[in-house]
CSV table of C-alpha atoms in Angstrom, one decimal:
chain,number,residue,atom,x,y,z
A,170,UNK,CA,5.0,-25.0,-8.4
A,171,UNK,CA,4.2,-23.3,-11.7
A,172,UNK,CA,6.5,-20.2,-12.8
A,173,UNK,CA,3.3,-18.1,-13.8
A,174,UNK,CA,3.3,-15.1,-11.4
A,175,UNK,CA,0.8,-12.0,-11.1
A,176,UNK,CA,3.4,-9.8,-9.2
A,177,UNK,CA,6.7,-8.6,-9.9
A,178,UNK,CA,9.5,-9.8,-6.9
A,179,UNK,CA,9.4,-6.4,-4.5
A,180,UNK,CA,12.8,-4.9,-4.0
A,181,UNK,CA,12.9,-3.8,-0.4
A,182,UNK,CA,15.7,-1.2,-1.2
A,183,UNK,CA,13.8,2.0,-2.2
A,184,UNK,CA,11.5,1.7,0.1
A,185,UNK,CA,13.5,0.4,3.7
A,186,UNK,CA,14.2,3.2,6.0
A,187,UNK,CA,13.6,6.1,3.3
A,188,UNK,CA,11.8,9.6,2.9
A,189,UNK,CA,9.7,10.7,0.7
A,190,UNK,CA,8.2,14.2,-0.5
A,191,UNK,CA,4.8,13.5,-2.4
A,192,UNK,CA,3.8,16.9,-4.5
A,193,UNK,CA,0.1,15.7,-6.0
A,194,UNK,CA,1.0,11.9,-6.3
A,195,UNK,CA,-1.9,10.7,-8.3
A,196,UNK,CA,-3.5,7.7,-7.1
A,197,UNK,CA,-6.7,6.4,-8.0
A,198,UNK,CA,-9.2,5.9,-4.6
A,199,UNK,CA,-11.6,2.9,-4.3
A,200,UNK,CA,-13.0,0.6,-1.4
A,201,UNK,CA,-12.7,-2.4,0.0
A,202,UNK,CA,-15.0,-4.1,2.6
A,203,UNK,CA,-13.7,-5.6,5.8
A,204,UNK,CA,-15.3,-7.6,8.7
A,205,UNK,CA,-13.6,-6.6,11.5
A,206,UNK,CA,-10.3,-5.5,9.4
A,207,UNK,CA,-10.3,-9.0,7.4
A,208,UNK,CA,-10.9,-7.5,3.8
A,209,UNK,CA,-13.6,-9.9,2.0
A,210,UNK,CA,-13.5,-8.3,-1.8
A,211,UNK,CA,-10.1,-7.6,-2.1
A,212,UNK,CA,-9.5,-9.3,-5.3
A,213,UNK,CA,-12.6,-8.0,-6.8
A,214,UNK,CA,-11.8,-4.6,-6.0
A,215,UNK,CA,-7.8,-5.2,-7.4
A,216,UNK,CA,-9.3,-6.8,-10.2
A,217,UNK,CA,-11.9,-3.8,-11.5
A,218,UNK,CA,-8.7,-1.5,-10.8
A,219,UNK,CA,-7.0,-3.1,-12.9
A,220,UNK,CA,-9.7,-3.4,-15.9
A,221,UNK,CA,-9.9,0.8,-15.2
A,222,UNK,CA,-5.9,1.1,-15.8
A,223,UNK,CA,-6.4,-1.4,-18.8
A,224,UNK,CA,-9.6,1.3,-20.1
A,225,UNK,CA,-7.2,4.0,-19.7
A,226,UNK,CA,-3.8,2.5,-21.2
A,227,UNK,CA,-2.0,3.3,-17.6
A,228,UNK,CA,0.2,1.9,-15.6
A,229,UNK,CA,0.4,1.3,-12.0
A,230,UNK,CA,3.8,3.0,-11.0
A,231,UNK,CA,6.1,0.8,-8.9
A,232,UNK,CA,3.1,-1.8,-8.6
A,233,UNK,CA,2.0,0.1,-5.7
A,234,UNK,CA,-1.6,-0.1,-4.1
A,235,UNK,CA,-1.8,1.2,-0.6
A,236,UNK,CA,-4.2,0.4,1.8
A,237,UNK,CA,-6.0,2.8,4.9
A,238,UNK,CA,-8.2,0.8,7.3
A,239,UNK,CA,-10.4,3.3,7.7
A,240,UNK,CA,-12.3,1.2,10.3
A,241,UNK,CA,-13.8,-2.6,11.2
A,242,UNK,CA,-15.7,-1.9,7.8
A,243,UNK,CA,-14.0,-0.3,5.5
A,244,UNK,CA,-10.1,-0.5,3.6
A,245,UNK,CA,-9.5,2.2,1.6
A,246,UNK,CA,-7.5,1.4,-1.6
A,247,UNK,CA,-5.1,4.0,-3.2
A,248,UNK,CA,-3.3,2.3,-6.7
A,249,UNK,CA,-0.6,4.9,-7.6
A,250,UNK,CA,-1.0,5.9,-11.3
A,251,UNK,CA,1.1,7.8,-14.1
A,252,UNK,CA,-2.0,9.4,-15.2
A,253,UNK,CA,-6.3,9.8,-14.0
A,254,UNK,CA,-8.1,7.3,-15.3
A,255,UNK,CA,-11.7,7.3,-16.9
A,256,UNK,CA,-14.0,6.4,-14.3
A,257,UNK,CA,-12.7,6.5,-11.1
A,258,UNK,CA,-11.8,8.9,-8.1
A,259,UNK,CA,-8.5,10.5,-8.8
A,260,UNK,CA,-7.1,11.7,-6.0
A,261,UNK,CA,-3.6,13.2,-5.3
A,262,UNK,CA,-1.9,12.7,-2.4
A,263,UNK,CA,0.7,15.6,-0.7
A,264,UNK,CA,2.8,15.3,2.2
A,265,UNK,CA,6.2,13.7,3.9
A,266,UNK,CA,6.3,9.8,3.6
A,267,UNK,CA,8.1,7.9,5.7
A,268,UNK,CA,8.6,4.4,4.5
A,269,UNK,CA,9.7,1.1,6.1
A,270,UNK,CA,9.5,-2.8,5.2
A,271,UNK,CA,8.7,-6.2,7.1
A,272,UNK,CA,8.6,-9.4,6.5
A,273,UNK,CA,6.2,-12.3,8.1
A,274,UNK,CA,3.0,-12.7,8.6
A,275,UNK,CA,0.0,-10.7,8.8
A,276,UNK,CA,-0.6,-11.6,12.7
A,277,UNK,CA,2.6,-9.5,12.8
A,278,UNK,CA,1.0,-6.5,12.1
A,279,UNK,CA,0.4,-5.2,15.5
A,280,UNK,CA,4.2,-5.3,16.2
A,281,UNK,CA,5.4,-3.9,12.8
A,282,UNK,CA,3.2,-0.5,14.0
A,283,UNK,CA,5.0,-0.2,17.2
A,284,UNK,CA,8.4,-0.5,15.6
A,285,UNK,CA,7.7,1.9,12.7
A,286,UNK,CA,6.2,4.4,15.4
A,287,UNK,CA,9.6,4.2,17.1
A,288,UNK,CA,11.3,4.2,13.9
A,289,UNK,CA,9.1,7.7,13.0
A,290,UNK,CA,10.4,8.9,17.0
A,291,UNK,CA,13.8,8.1,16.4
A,292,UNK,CA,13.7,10.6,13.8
A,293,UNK,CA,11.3,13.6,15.7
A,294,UNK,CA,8.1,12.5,13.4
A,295,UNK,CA,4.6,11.6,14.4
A,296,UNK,CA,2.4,9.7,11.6
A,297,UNK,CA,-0.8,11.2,11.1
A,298,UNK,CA,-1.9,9.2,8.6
A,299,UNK,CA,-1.1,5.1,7.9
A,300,UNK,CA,-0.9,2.9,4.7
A,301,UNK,CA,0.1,-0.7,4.5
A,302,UNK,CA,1.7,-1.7,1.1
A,303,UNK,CA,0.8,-5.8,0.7
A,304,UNK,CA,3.5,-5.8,-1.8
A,305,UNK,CA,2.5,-9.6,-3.3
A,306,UNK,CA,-0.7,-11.0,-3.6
A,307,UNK,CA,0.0,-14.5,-0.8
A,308,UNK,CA,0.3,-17.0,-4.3
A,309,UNK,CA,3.3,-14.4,-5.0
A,310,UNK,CA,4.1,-14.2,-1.7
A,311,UNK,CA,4.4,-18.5,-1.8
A,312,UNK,CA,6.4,-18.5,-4.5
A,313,UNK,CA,8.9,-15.6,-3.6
A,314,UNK,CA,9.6,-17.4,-0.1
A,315,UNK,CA,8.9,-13.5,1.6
A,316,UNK,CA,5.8,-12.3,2.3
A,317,UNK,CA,6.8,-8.1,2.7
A,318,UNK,CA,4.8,-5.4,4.0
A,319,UNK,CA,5.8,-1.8,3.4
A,320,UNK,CA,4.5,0.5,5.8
A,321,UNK,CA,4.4,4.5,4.4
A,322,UNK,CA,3.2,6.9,7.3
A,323,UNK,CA,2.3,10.5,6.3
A,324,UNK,CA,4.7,13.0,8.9
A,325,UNK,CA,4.1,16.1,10.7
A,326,UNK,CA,7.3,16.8,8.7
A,327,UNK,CA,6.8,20.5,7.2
A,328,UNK,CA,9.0,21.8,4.6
């Protein structure tokens, strides 16, 4: 295997088992389509993010870009950002994050929902809002030996 990666190795540690308090995270929005939840222009979409943060001399902080799956049709991307960038919906996100990482395969999805939903219990919270964080592109994912998944779940959590 070549060494010439696109993503950096994901260190699980800030993000297994934590809490978060998000005060106008900036993210930049954008979509993805999905047949039946399968996104079919992922890389397209990641790629035009990336020429916006490039137009804008930004960075995207911790390499994060979450997805919603708004329905069979639609994935909503979020990339986080240190600052807006020029041509594109900025949006700012505000609430209690609760965040929590698995390893597998995709097919695992299903199950990694009912644990974090029991993890979320365990500690009096309902998620009222879901993002996946694919943490490696699957090339990345190859190379590393892990494919991880970080699940963040906005809470009811109130301060």
């Amino acid at each position: 295997m070549q060494t010439e990666k696109c993503c950096p190795k994901f260190d699980t540690e800030p993000w297994q088992e934590k809490s978060f308090q998000w005060n106008d995270k900036l993210f930049v929005k954008d979509k993805v389509f999905t047949f039946f939840y399968m996104p079919v222009n992922f890389g397209r979409t990641i790629k035009r993010l990336f020429k916006k943060l490039q137009e804008s001399d930004a960075t995207c902080e911790d390499n994060m870009i979450l997805s919603d799956h708004t329905s069979k049709w639609n994935m909503d991307l979020y990339m986080a950002v240190d600052k807006p960038l020029k041509n594109a919906e900025n949006v700012k996100l505000n609430g209690h994050i609760l965040s929590k990482v698995y390893e597998g395969p995709y097919k695992d999805t299903a199950v990694w929902c009912k644990d974090f939903e029991s993890f979320a219990a365990t500690k009096s919270l309902t998620v009222n809002k879901w993002f996946m964080w694919y943490t490696t592109c699957p090339k990345c994912a190859k190379k590393y030996g892990k494919n991880y998944v970080a699940i963040l779940g906005m809470t009811n959590y109130l301060l």
